[in-house]
Short mmCIF file of C-alpha atoms in Angstrom, two decimals:
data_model
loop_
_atom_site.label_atom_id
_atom_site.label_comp_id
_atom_site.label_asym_id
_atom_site.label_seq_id
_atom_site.Cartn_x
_atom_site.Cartn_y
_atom_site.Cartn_z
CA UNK A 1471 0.00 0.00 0.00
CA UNK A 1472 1.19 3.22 -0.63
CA UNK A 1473 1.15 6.49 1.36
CA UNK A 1474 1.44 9.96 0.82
CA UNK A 1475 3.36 12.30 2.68
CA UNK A 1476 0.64 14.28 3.81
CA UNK A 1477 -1.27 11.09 5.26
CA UNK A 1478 1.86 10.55 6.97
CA UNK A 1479 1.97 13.56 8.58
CA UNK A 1480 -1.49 13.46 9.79
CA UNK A 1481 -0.97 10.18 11.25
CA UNK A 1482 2.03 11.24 13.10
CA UNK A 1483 -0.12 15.03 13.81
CA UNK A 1484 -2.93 12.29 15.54
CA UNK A 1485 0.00 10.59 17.79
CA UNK A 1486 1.63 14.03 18.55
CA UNK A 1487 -1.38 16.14 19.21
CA UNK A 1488 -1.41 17.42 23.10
CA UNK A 1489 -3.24 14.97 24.93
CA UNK A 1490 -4.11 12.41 22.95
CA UNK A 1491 -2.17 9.04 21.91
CA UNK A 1492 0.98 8.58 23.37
CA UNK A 1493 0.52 10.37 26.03
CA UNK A 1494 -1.93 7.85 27.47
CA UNK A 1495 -1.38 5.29 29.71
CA UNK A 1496 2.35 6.30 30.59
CA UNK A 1497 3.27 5.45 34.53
CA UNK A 1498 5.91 7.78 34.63
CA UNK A 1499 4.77 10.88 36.45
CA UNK A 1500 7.61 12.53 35.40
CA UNK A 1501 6.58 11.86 31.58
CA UNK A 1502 3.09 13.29 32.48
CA UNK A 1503 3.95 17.00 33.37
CA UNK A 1504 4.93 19.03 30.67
CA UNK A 1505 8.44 20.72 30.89
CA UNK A 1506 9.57 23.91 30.08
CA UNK A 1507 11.98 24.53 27.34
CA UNK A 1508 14.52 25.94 30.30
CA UNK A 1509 14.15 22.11 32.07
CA UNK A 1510 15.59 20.29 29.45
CA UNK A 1511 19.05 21.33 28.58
CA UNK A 1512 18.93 21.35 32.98
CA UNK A 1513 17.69 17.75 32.44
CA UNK A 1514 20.60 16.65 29.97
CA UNK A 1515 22.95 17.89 32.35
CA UNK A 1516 21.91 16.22 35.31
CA UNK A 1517 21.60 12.49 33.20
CA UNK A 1518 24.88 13.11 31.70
CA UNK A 1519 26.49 14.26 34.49
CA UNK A 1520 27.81 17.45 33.68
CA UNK A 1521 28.40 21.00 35.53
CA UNK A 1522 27.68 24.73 34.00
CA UNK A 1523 31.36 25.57 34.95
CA UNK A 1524 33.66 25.43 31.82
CA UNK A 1525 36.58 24.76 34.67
CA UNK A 1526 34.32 21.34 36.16
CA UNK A 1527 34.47 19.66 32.49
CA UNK A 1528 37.59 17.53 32.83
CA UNK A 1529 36.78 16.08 36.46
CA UNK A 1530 33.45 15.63 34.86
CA UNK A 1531 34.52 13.23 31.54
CA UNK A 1532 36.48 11.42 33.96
CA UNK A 1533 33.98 10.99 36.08
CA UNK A 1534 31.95 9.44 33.08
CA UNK A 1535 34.74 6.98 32.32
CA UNK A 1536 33.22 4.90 35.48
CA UNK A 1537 30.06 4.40 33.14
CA UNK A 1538 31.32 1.74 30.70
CA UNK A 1539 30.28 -1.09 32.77
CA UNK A 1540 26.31 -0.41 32.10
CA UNK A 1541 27.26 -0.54 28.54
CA UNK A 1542 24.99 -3.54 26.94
CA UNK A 1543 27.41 -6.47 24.95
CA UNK A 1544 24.87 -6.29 22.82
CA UNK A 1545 21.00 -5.27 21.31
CA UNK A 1546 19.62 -8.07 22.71
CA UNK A 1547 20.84 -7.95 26.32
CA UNK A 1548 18.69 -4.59 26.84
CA UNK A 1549 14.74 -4.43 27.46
CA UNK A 1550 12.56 -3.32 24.36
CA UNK A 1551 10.65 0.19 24.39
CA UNK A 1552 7.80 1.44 23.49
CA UNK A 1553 7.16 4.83 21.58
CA UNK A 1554 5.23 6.10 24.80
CA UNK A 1555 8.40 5.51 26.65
CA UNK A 1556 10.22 8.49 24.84
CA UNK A 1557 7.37 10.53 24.56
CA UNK A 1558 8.04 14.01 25.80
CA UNK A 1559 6.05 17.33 25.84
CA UNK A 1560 8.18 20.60 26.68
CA UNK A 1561 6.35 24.21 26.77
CA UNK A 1562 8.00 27.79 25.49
CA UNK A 1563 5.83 29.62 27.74
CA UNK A 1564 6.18 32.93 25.33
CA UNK A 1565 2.60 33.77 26.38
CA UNK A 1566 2.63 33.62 29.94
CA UNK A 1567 5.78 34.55 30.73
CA UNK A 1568 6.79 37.84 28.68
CA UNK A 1569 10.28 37.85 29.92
CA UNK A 1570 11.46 34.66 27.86
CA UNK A 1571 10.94 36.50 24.41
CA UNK A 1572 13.61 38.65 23.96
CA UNK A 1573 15.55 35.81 23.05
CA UNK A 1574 13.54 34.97 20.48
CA UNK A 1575 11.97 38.04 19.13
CA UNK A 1576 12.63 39.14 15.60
CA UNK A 1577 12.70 42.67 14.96
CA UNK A 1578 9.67 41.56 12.53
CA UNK A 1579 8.09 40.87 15.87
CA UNK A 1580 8.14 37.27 14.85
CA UNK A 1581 9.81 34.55 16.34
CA UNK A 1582 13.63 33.38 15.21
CA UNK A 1583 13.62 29.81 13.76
CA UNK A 1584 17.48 29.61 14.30
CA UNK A 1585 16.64 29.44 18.36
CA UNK A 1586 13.65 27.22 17.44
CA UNK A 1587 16.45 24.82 16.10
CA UNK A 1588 18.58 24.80 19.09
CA UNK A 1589 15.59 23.59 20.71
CA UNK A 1590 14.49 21.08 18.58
CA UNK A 1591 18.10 19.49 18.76
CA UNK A 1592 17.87 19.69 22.58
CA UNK A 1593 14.98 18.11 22.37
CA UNK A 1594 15.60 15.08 20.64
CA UNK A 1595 18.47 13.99 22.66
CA UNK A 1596 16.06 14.59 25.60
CA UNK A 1597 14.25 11.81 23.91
CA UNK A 1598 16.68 8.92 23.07
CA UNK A 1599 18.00 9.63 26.60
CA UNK A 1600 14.23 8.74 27.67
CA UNK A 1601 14.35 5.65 25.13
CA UNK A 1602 17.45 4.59 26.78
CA UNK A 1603 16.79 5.57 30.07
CA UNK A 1604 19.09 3.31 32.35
CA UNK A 1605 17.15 2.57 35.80
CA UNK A 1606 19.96 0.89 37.96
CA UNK A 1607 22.25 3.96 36.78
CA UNK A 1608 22.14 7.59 38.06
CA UNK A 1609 23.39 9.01 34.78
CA UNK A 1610 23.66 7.30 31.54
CA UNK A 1611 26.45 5.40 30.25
CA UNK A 1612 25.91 6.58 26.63
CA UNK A 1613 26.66 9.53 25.06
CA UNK A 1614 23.42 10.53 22.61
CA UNK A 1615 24.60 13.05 19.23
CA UNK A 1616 23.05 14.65 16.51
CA UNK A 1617 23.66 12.88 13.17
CA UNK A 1618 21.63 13.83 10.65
CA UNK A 1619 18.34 16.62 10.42
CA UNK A 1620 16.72 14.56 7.95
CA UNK A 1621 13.48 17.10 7.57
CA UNK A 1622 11.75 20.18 8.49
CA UNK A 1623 8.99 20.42 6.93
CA UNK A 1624 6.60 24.09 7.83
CA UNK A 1625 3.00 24.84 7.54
CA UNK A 1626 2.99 28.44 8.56
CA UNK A 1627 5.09 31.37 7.50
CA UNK A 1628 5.59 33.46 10.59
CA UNK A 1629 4.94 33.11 14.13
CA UNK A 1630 3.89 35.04 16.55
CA UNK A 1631 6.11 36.30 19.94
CA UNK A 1632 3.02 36.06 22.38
CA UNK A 1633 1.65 33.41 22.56
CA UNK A 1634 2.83 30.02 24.09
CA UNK A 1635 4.36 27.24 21.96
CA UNK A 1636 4.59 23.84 22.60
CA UNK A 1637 6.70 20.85 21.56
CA UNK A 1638 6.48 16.83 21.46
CA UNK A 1639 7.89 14.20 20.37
CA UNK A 1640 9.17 10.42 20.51
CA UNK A 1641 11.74 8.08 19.06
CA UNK A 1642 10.08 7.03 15.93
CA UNK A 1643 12.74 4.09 14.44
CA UNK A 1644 15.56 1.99 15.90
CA UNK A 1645 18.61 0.55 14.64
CA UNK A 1646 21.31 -0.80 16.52
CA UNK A 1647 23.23 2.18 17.43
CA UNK A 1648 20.74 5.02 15.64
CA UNK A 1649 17.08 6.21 16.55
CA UNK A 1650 14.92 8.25 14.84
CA UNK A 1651 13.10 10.85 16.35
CA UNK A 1652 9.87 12.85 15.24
CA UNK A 1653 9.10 16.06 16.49
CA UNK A 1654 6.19 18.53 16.09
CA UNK A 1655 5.57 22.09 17.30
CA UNK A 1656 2.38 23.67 18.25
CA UNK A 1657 1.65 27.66 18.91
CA UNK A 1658 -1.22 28.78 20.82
CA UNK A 1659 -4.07 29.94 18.54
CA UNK A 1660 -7.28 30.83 20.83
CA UNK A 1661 -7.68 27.99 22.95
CA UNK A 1662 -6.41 25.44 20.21
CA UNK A 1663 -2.64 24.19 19.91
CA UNK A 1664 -2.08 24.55 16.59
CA UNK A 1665 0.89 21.99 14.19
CA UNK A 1666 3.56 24.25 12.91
CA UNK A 1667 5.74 21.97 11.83
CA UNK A 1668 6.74 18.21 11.55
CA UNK A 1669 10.72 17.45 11.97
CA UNK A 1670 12.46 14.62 11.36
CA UNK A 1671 16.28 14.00 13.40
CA UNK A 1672 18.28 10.99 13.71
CA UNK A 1673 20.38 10.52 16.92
CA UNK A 1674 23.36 8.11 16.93
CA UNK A 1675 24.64 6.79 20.62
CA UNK A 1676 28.38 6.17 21.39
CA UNK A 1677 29.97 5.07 24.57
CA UNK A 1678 30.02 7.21 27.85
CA UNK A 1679 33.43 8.80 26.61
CA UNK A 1680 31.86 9.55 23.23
CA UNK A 1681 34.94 7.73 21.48
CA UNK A 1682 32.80 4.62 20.03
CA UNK A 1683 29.47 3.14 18.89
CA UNK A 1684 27.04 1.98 21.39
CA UNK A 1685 24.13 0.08 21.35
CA UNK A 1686 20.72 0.98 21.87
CA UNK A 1687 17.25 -0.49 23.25
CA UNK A 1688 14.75 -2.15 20.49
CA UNK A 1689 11.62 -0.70 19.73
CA UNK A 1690 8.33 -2.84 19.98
CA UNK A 1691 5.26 -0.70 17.87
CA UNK A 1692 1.85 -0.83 19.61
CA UNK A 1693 -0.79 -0.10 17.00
CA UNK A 1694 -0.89 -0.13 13.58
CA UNK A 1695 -0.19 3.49 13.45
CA UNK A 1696 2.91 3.04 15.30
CA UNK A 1697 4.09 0.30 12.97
CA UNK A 1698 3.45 2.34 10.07
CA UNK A 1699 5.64 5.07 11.66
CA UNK A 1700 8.57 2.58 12.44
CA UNK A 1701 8.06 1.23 8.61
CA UNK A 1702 8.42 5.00 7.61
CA UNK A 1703 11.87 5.05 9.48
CA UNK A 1704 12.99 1.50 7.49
CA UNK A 1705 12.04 3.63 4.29
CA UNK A 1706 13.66 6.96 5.17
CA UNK A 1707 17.02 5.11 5.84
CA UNK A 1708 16.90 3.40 2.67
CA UNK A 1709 15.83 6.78 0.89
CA UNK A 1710 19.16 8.55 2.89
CA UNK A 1711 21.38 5.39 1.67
CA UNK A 1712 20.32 5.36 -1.86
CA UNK A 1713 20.30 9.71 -2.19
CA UNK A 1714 23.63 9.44 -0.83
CA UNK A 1715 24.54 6.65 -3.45
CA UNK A 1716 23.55 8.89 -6.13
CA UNK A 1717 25.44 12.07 -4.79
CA UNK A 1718 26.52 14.44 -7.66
CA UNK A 1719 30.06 13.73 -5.57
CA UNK A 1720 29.96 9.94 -6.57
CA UNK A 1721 28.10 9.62 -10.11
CA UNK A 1722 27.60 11.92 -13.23
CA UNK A 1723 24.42 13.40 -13.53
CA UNK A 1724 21.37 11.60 -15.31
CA UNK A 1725 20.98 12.46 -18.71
CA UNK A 1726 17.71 14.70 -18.05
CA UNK A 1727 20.44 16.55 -15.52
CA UNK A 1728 22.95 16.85 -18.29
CA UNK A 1729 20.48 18.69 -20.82
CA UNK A 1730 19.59 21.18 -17.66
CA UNK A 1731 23.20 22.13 -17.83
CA UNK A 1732 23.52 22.21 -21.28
CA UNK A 1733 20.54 24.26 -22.06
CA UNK A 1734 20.98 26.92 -19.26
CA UNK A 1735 24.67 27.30 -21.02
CA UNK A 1736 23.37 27.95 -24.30
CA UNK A 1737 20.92 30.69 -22.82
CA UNK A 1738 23.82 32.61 -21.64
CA UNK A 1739 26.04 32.65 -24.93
CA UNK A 1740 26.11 35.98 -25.81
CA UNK A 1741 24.24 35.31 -30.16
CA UNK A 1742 26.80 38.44 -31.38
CA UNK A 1743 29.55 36.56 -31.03
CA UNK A 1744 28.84 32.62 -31.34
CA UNK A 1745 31.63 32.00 -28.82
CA UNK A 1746 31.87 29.33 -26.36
CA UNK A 1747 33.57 32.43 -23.73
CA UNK A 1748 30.95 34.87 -24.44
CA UNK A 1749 28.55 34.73 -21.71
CA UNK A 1750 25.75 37.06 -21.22
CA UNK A 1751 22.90 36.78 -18.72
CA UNK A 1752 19.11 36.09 -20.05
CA UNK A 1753 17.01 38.62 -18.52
CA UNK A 1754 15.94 38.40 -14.95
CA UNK A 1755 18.90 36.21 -14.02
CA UNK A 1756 22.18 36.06 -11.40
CA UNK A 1757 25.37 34.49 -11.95
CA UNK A 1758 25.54 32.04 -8.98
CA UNK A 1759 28.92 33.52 -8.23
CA UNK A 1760 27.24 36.52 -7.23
CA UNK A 1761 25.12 35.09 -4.57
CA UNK A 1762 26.87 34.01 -1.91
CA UNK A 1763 27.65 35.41 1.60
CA UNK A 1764 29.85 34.38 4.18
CA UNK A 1765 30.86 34.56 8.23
CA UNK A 1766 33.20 34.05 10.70
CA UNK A 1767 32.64 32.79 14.10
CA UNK A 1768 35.14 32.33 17.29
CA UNK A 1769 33.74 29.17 19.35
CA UNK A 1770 33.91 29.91 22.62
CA UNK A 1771 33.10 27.80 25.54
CA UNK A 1772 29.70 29.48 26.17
CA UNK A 1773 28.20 27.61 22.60
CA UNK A 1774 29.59 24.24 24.31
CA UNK A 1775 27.06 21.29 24.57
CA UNK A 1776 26.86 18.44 27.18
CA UNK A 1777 30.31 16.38 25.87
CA UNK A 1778 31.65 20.01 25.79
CA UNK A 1779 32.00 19.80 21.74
CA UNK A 1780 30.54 23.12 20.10
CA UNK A 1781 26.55 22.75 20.24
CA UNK A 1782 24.73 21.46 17.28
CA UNK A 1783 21.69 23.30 17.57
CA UNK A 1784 24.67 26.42 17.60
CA UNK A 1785 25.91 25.49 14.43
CA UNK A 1786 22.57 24.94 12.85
CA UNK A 1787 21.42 28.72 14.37
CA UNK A 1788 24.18 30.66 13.00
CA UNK A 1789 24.31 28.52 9.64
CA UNK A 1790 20.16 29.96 9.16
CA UNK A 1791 20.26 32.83 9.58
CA UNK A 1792 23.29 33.41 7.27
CA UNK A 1793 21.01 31.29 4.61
CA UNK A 1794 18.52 33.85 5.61
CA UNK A 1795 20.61 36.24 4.90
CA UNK A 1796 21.50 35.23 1.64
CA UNK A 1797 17.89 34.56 0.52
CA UNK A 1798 16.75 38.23 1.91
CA UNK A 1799 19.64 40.10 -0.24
CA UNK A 1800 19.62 37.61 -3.13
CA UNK A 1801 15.24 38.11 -3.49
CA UNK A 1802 15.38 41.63 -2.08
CA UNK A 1803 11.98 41.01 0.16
CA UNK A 1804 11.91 39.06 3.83
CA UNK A 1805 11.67 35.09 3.10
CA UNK A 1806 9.51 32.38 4.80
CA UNK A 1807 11.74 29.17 5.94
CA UNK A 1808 9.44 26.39 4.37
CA UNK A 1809 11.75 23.49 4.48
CA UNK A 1810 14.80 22.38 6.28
CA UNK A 1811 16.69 18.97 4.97
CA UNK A 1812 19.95 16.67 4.89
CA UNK A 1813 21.87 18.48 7.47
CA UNK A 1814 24.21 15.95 8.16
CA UNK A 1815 27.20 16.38 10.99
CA UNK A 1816 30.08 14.95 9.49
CA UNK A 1817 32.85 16.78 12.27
CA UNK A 1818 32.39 17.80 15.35
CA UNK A 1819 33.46 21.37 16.23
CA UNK A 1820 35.58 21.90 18.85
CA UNK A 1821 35.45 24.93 21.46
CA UNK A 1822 38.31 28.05 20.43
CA UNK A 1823 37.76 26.86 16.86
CA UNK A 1824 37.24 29.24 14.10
CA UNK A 1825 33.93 28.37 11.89
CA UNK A 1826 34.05 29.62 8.92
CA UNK A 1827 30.33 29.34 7.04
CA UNK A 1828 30.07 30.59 3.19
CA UNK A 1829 26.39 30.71 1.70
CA UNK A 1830 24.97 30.77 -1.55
CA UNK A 1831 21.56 30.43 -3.86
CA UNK A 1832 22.05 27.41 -5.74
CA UNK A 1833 18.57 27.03 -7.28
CA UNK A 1834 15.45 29.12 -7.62
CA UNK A 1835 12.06 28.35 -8.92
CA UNK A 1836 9.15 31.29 -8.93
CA UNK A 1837 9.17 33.08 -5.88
CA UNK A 1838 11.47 29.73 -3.60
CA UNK A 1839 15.08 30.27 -3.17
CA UNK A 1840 17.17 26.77 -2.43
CA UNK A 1841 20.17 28.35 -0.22
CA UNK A 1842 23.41 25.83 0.86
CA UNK A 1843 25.53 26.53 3.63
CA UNK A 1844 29.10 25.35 3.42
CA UNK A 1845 30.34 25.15 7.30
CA UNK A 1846 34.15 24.57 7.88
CA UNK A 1847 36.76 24.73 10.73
CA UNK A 1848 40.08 25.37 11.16
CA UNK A 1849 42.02 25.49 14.83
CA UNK A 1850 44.08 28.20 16.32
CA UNK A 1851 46.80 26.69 16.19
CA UNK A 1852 46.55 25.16 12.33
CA UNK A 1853 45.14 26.39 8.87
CA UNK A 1854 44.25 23.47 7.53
CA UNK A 1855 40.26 23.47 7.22
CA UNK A 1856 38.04 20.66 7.42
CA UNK A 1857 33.83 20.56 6.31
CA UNK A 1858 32.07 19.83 9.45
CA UNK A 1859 28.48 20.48 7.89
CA UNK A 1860 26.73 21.39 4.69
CA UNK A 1861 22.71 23.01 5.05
CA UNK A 1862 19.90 22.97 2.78
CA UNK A 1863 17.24 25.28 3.24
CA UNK A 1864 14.03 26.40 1.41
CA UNK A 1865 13.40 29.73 1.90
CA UNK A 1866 9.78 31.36 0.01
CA UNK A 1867 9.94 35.31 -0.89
CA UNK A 1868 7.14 37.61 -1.04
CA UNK A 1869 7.48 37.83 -4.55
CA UNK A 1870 8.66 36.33 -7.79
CA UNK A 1871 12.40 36.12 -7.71
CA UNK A 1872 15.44 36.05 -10.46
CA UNK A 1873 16.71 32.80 -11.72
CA UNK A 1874 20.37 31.33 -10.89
CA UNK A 1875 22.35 30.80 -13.17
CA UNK A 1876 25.66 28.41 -13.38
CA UNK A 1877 29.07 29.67 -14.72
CA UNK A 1878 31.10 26.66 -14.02
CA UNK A 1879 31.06 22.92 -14.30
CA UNK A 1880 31.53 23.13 -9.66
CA UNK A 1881 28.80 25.51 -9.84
CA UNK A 1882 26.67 23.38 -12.32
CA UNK A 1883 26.31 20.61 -9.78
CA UNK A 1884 25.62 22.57 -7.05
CA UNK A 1885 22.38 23.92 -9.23
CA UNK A 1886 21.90 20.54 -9.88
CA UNK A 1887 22.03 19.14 -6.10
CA UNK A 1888 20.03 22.26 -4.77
CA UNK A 1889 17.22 21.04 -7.99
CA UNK A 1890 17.47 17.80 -6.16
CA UNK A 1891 16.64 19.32 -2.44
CA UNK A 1892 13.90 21.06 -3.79
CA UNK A 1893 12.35 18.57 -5.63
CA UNK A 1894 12.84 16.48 -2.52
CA UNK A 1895 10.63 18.89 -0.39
CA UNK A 1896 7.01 17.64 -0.32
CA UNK A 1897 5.11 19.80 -3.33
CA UNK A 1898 5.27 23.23 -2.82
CA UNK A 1899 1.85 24.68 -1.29
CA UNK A 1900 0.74 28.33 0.20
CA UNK A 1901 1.57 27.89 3.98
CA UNK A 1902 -1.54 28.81 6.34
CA UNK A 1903 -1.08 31.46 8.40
CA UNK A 1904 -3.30 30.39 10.84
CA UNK A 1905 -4.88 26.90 12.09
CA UNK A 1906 -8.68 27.83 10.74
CA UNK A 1907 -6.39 26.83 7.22
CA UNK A 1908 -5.34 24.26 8.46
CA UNK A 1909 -6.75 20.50 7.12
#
């Protein structure tokens, strides 16, 4: 049988809405209050085992080297879980308690989706960490990492600073050392929670001195909804394997690819002169070259996660809103974040690093910009750099914007792999702006 995307998300909308599905029949009275968005990096903390002071972080990884005896030999030796058994709800009180927006108040007067991303990363290793949840241990033995942001998918353009927001999600898909976690966030519309959008993050766990692969517990689906869920994991890791198979950085573009390229060159030959080196734009075009932006950041102990390692959600923050950036000056009207895809974290960063991120259009289509953000680090003391990320965002303007337009065979297959994002992104629809639009 086969199922749409959108049937898919309002199956997972039905397990994830406030209240209802998983959140019945859990024991755990801790799972059955809702914590605030504060409470969970204070959570990770206290099952990792970690203080607030920078100068505590040594005594603290030692501390953690004690763990590797609670390590399971293997899959089987630990007890299966259930989806209700990661299920978490955490509240951004925006609402009710003024004080916390400042932090995330555009000056739009909407909210900033780079801080909504540090939270949805904190978030799903709250998660796993419930999945894996070691009872005869006070903290856990494993160490729980971002590996991929497989998809963020929106259904509203802006939101609003003032009025509550809540979160939820549970570990969706299990491998042996991997979960999968789906996430969904609600705002406050009347007296309704109402989806903003459906994410998609896959967690890898290592050993309590985050140096090697560690194994996690099984998942046992309850209901047929929850099995179609886990058999939606199965097919997203097979879609990740075989996109990655195909990557423009392994194989030659398809031949349907190949006349893309070909055709956009001939468009820019300037007629006059018949020459291959005569280029002239068509009208309502960019050279790609021209498109790109770039920063520098210092990583300083502050942006540290739980492992002290530079924080993910961090990384993802400051990579958005350059690819906001980018999409602002490149369409020359504020742009709507509509999808979010294939962030994988191939390094981590280290604290007193220097990130170095570099941004560019590399596809457009009507009024959506496809922006990639190159992220790559080199240390104090050394000037060799090294990729420790690449970002794919879809960004919507307010209005029509130009085409992009290749110079290069490099910059030919990055208009080709951004095509590829985009087309990847479920098909493009108005976003609601509020939930009476909603299905």
């Amino acid at each position: 049988m086969n199922y749409t995307k959108e049937w898919l998300c309002a199956l997972n909308r039905e397990l994830l809405i406030p209240g209802r599905g998983l959140t019945q029949g859990s024991q755990n009275p801790e799972k059955q209050r809702v914590f605030h968005m504060h409470e969970v990096r204070d959570k990770l903390r206290e099952i990792v085992g970690v203080s607030t002071n920078w100068r505590d972080h040594m005594k603290a990884m030692e501390e953690r080297k004690l763990l590797q005896s609670f390590l399971a030999k293997s899959q089987e030796g630990l007890p299966p879980r259930t989806m209700k058994d990661s299920y978490i709800e955490v509240l951004l009180p925006l609402g009710s308690q003024p004080e916390l927006r400042e932090k995330y108040l555009t000056v739009q007067n909407t909210i900033r989706f780079g801080r909504i991303l540090e939270d949805l990363d904190s978030l799903g290793v709250l998660i796993c960490y419930m999945h894996t949840r070691v009872h005869a241990a006070k903290m856990s033995p494993l160490s729980i990492v971002t590996a991929l942001v497989d998809k963020i998918d929106m259904c509203k353009t802006s939101l609003s600073p003032e009025q509550d927001i809540k979160f939820s999600g549970h570990v969706s898909w299990v491998g042996k050392t991997s979960m999968e976690v789906k996430m969904q966030m609600f705002q406050l519309h009347g007296n309704e929670f109402c989806p903003v959008l459906d994410a998609t993050f896959v967690m890898v766990a290592r050993d309590s001195e985050n140096k090697g692969p560690a194994f996690v517990n099984p998942l046992i689906p309850e209901s047929p909804e929850e099995e179609e869920l886990f058999r939606q994991g199965e097919l997203n890791k097979g879609r990740r394997v075989t996109f990655s198979a195909t990557s423009l950085l392994k194989m030659a573009p398809s031949a349907e690819e190949r006349t893309t390229i070909h055709e956009m060159f001939l468009n820019t030959l300037d007629p006059k002169t018949v020459s291959f080196r005569s280029r002239i734009l068509p009208p309502n075009a960019v050279w790609m070259e021209n498109s790109k932006l770039k920063s520098l950041e210092v990583c300083h102990p502050q942006e540290r996660n739980i492992f002290n390692r530079i924080f993910g959600g961090f990384l993802m923050r400051k990579a958005y809103e350059l690819g906001w950036a980018t999409a602002c000056n490149f369409g020359g009207s504020r742009p709507f974040v509509v999808a979010v895809d294939d962030i994988m974290f191939q390094k981590p960063v280290e604290v007193g690093s220097l990130l170095f991120l570099s941004s560019q259009v590399c596809f457009t289509k009507d009024n959506y910009i496809q922006v990639r953000v190159h992220s790559e680090v080199a240390s104090l003391e050394s000037k060799e750099h090294m990729t420790t990320n690449v970002f794919h965002f879809t960004f919507m303007s307010e209005k029509e914007v130009p085409l992009v337009f290749p110079r290069t065979y490099g910059e030919s297959m990055l208009y080709l792999d951004g095509k590829r994002h985009f087309n990847s992104m479920s098909v493009p629809v108005k976003l609601r702006k509020d939930c009476s639009e909603a299905p």
